[in-house]
Short mmCIF file of C-alpha atoms in Angstrom, two decimals:
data_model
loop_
_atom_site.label_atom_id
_atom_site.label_comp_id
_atom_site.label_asym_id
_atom_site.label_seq_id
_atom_site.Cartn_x
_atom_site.Cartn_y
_atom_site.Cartn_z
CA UNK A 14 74.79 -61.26 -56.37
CA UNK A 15 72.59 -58.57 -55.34
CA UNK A 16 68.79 -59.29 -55.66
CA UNK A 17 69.28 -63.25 -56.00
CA UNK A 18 66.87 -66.01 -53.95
CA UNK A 19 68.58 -67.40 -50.86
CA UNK A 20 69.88 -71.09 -51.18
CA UNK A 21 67.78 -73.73 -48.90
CA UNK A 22 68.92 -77.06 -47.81
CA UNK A 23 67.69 -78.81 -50.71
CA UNK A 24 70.05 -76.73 -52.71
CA UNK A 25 67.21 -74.61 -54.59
CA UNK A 26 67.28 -71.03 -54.61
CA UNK A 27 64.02 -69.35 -53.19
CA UNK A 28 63.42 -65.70 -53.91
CA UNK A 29 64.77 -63.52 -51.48
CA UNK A 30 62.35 -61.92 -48.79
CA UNK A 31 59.86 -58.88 -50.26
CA UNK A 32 60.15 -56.24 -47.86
CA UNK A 33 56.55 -56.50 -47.04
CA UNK A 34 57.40 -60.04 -46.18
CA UNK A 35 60.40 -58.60 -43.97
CA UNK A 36 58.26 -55.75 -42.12
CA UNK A 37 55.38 -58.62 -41.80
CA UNK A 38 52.84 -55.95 -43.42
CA UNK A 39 49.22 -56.58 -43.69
CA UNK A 40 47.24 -56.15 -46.43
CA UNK A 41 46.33 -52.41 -47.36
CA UNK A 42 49.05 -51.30 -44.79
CA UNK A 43 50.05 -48.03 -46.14
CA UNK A 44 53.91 -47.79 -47.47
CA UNK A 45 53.54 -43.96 -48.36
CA UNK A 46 53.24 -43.67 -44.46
CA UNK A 47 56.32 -46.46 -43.42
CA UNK A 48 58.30 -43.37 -46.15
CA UNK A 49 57.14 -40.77 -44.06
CA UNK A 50 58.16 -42.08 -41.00
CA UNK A 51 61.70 -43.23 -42.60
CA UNK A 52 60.81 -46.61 -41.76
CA UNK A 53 61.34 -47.51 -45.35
CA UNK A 54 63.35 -44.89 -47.82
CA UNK A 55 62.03 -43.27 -50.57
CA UNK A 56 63.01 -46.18 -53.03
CA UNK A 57 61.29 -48.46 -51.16
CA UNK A 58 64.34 -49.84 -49.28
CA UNK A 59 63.86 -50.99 -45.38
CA UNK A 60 66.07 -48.69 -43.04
CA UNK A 61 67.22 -50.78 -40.74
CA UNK A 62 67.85 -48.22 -37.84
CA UNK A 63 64.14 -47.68 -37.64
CA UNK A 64 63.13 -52.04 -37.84
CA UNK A 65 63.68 -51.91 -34.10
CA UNK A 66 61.44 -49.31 -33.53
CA UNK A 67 58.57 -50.42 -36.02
CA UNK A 68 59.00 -54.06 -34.44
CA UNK A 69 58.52 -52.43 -30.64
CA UNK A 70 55.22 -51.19 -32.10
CA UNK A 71 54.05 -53.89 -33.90
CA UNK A 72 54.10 -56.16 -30.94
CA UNK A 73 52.88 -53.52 -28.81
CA UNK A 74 49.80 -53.13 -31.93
CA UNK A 75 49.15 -56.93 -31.16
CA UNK A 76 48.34 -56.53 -27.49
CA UNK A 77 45.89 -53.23 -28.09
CA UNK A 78 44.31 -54.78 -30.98
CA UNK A 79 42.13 -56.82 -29.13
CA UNK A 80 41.67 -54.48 -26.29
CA UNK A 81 40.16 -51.80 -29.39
CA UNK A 82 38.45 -54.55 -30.79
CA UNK A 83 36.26 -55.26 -27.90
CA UNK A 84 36.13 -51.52 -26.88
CA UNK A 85 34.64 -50.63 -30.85
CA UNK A 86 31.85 -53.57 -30.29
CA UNK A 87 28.26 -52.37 -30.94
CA UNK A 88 29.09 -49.20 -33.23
CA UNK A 89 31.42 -47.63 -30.30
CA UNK A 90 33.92 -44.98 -31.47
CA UNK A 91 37.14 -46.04 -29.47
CA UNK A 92 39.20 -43.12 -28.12
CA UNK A 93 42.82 -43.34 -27.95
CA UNK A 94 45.39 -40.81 -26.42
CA UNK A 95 49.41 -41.63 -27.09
CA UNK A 96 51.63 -39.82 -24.49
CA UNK A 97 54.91 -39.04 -24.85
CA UNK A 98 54.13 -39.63 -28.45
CA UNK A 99 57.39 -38.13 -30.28
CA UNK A 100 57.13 -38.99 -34.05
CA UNK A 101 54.05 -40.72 -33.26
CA UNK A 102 55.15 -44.11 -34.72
CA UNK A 103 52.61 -45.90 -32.52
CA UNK A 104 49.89 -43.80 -33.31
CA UNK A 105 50.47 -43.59 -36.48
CA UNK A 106 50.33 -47.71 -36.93
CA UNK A 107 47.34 -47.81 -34.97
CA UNK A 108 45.51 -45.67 -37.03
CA UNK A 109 46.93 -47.19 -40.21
CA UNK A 110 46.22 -50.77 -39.29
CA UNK A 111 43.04 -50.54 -37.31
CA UNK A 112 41.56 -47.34 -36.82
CA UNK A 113 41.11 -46.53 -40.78
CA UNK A 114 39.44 -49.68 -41.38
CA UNK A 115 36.92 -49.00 -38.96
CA UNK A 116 35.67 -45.93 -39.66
CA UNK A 117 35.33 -44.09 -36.34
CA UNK A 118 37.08 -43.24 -33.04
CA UNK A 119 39.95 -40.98 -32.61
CA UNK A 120 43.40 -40.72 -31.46
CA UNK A 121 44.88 -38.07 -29.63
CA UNK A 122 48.61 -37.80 -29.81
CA UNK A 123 50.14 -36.07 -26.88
CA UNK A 124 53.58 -34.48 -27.03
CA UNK A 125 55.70 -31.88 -26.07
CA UNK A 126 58.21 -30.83 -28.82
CA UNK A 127 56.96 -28.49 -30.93
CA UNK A 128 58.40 -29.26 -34.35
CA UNK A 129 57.36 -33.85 -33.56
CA UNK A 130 53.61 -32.00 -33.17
CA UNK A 131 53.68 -29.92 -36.59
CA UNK A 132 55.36 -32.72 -38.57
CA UNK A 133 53.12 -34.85 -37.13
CA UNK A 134 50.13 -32.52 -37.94
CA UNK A 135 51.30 -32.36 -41.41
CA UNK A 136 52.13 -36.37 -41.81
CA UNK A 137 48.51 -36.70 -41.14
CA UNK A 138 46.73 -33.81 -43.00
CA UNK A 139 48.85 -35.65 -45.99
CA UNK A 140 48.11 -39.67 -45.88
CA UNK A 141 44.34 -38.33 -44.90
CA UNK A 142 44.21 -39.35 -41.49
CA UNK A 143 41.38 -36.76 -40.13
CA UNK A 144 40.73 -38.49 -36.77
CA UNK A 145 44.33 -37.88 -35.81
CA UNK A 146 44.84 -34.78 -33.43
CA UNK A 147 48.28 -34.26 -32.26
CA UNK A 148 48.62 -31.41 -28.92
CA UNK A 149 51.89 -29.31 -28.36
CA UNK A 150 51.55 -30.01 -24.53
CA UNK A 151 52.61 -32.13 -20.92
CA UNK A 152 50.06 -35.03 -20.01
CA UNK A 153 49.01 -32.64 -16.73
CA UNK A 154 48.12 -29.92 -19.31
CA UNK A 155 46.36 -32.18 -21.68
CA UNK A 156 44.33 -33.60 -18.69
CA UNK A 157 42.87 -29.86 -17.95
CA UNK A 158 41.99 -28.91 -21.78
CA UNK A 159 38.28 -28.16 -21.72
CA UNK A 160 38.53 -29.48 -25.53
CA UNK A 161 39.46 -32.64 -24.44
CA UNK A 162 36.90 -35.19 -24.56
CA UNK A 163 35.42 -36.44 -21.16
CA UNK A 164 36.62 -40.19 -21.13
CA UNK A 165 39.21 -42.01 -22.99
CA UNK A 166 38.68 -46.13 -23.63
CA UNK A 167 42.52 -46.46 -23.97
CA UNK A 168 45.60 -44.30 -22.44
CA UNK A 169 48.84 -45.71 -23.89
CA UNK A 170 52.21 -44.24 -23.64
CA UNK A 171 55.38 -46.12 -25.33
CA UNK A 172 58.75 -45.12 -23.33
CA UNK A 173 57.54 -42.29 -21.95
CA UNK A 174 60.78 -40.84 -19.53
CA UNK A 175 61.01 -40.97 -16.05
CA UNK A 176 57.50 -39.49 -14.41
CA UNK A 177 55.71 -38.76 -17.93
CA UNK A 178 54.48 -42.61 -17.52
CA UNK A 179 52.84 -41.42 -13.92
CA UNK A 180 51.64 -38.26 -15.75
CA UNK A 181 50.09 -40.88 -18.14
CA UNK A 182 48.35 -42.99 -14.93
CA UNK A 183 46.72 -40.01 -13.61
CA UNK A 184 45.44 -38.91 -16.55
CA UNK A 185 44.07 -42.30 -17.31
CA UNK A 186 42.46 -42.25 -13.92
CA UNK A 187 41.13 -38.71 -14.36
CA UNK A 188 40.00 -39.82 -18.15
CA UNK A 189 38.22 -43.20 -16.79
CA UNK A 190 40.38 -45.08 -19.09
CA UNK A 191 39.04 -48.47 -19.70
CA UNK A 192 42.48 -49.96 -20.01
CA UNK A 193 46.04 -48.45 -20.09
CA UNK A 194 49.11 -49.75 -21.94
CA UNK A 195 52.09 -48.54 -20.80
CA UNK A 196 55.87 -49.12 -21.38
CA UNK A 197 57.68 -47.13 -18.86
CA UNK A 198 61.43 -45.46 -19.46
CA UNK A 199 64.34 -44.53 -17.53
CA UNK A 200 62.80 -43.75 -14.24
CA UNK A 201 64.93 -41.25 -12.23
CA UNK A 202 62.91 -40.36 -9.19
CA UNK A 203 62.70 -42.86 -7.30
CA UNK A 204 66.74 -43.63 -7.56
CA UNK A 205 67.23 -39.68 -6.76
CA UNK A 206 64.91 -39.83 -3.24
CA UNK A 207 66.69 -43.76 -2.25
CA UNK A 208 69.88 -41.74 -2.38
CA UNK A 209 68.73 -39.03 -0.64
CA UNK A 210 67.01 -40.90 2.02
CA UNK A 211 68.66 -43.60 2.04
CA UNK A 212 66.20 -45.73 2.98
CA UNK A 213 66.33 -45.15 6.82
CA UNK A 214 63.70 -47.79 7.77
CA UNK A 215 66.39 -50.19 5.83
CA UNK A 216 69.52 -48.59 6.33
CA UNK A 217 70.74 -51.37 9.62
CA UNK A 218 69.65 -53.81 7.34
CA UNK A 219 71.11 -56.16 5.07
CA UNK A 220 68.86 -55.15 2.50
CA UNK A 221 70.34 -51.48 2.29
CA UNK A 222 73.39 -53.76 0.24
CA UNK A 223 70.35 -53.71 -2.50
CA UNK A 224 71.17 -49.66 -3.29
CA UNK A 225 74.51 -49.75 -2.21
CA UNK A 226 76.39 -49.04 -5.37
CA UNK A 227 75.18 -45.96 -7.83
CA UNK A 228 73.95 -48.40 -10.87
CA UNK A 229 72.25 -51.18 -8.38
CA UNK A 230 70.30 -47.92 -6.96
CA UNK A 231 69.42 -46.83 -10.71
CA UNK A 232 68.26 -50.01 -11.17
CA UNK A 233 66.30 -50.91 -8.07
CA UNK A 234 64.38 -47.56 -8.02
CA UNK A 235 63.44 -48.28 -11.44
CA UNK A 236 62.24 -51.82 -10.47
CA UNK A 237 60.70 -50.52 -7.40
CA UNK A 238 58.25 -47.55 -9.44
CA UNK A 239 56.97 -50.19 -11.81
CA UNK A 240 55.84 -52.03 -8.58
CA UNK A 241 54.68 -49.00 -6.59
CA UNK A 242 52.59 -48.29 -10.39
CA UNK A 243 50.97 -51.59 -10.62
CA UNK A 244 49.87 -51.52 -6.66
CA UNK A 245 48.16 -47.74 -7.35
CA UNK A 246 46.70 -48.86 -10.84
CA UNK A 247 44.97 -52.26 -8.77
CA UNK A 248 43.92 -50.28 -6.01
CA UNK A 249 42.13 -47.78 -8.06
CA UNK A 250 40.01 -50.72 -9.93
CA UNK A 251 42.45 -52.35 -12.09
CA UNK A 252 43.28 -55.55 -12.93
CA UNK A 253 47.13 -55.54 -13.95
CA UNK A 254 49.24 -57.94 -16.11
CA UNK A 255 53.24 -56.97 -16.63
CA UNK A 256 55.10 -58.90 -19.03
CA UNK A 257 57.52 -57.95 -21.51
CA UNK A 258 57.47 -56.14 -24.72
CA UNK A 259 60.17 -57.73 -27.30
CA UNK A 260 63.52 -59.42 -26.54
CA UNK A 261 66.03 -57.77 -25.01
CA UNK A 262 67.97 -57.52 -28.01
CA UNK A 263 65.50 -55.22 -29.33
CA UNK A 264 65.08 -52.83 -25.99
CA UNK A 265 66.37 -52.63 -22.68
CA UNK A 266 63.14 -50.80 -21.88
CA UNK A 267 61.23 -53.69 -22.31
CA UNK A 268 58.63 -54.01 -19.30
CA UNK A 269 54.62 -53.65 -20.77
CA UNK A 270 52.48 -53.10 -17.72
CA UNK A 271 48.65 -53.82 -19.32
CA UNK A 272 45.78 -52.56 -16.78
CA UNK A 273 41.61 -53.08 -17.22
CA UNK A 274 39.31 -51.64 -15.74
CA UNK A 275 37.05 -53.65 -13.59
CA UNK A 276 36.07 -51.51 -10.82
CA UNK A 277 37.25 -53.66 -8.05
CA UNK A 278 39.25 -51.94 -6.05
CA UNK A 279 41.77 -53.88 -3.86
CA UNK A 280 42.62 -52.72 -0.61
CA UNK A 281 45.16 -55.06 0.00
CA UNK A 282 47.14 -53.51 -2.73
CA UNK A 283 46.33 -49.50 -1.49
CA UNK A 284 47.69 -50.93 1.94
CA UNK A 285 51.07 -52.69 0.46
CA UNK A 286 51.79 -49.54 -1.53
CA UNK A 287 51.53 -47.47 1.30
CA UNK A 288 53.55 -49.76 3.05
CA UNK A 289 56.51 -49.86 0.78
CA UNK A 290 56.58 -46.22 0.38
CA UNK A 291 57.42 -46.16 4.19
CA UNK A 292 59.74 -48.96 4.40
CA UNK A 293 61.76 -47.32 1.62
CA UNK A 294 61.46 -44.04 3.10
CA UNK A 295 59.16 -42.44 0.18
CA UNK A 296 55.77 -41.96 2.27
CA UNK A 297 56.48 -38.20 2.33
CA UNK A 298 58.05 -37.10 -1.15
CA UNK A 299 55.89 -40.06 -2.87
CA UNK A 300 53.12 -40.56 -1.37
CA UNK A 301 50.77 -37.56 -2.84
CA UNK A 302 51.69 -39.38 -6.13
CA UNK A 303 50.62 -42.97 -5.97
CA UNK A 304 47.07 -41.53 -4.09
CA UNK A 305 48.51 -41.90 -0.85
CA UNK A 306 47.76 -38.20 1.12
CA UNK A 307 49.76 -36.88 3.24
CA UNK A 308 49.34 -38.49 7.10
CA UNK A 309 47.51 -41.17 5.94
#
């Protein structure tokens, strides 16, 4: 019967799940914002199309709490930009769960699509979320706003496509970023130039069987940017760690590349990017990209 307590081993019914006990909400969490996002309906109800999602950014919440928790230390006002930020679920969260508490700092969602920005805009004018600024514009754009502040602690960007993630990198590095959180999505590029190329450095090989078939090249170019993206972020001063996000049941986008700033820059990684891009055959259309100039 609708509404009645589940039956445990013992035989005893215990009461059914609360849906704050389902979403795993925290105290004070806001549920006029999980509405708004139509992560719960109007009545209170969980939609379970949008669980996924909120579950992606809760777990992603739980690995950039403690990086804005040591960044706020000593009266700091953290500074957060989201790119790629479509109905800013993530920044929304953030703000909600950490970011409110606290008092100060900022975030600065990022996005391209018009109508995500004004709802957006709107959501927060609404729940009273004034440190929320949302831009109608790319990442490159957003890096050249004079309004813009100077340096950003953190530069996150959940699934953003294909090069928007790289877009997010080199704003990061232009920004200073402090640390970058980034799940990448559906990289195209490199795929597009291994089947142009073909990989002529490789193509005698054995390995050329690695790109052979269309979905094996899909596949290995977008294996091949996340490493060519973790060997730029180290040897620009930061120290990377790449696990994954959720199960797979819950994404197929799942790889969470985490990078902090130390400084140290490795040469050892500047020279083994540089040295796949030209084993692969990518020096030339790549290179400019990952910091490596042309005739280098």
């Amino acid at each position: 019967m609708k509404g009645a307590g589940r039956t445990t081993r013992g035989g005893t019914n215990a009461p059914a799940p609360s849906v704050a006990e389902q979403l795993e909400l925290r105290p004070g969490q806001s549920l006029e914002l999980l509405k708004a996002l139509h992560i719960l309906t109007r009545d209170g109800r969980i939609n379970q199309d949008s669980r996924r999602k909120l579950k992606q950014v809760y777990h992603l919440f739980q690995f950039i709490e403690p990086l804005l928790q040591e960044l706020s230390a000593d009266g700091h006002a953290p500074l957060l930009a989201d790119h790629g930020a479509g109905k800013s679920y993530l920044g929304f969260i953030l703000y909600d769960l950490y970011f409110r508490a606290l008092g100060r700092g900022s975030i600065y969602g990022i996005e391209t699509r018009a109508p995500l920005v004004e709802a957006s805009q709107e959501l927060a004018a609404a729940l009273g979320f004034e440190r929320m600024h949302f831009l109608n514009m790319s990442v490159a754009e957003s890096a050249q706003l004079a309004a813009m502040p100077e340096r950003f602690d953190i530069v996150t960007a959940l699934h953003a496509c294909d090069t928007a993630t790289d877009d997010a990198i080199a704003f990061g590095l232009q920004k200073r970023a402090r640390a970058m959180v980034l799940v990448p999505c559906c990289q195209a590029e490199v795929a597009a130039c291994l089947r142009q190329t073909k990989a002529l450095q490789l193509a005698r090989t054995p390995l050329a069987e690695l790109w052979r078939h269309p979905l094996h090249t899909r596949e290995l170019g977008s294996q091949l940017t996340n490493v060519l993206r973790c060997l730029y972020l180290e040897a620009s001063g930061y120290q990377v760690t790449v696990t994954e996000l959720v199960g797979w049941e819950h994404s197929m986008k799942n790889e969470l590349i985490i990078a902090r700033y130390t400084g140290q820059k490795k040469r050892s990684a500047a020279e083994r990017l540089r040295a796949i891009l030209a084993e692969f055959g990518l020096l030339e259309a790549l290179g400019p990209r990952f910091g490596v100039p042309q005739g280098a």
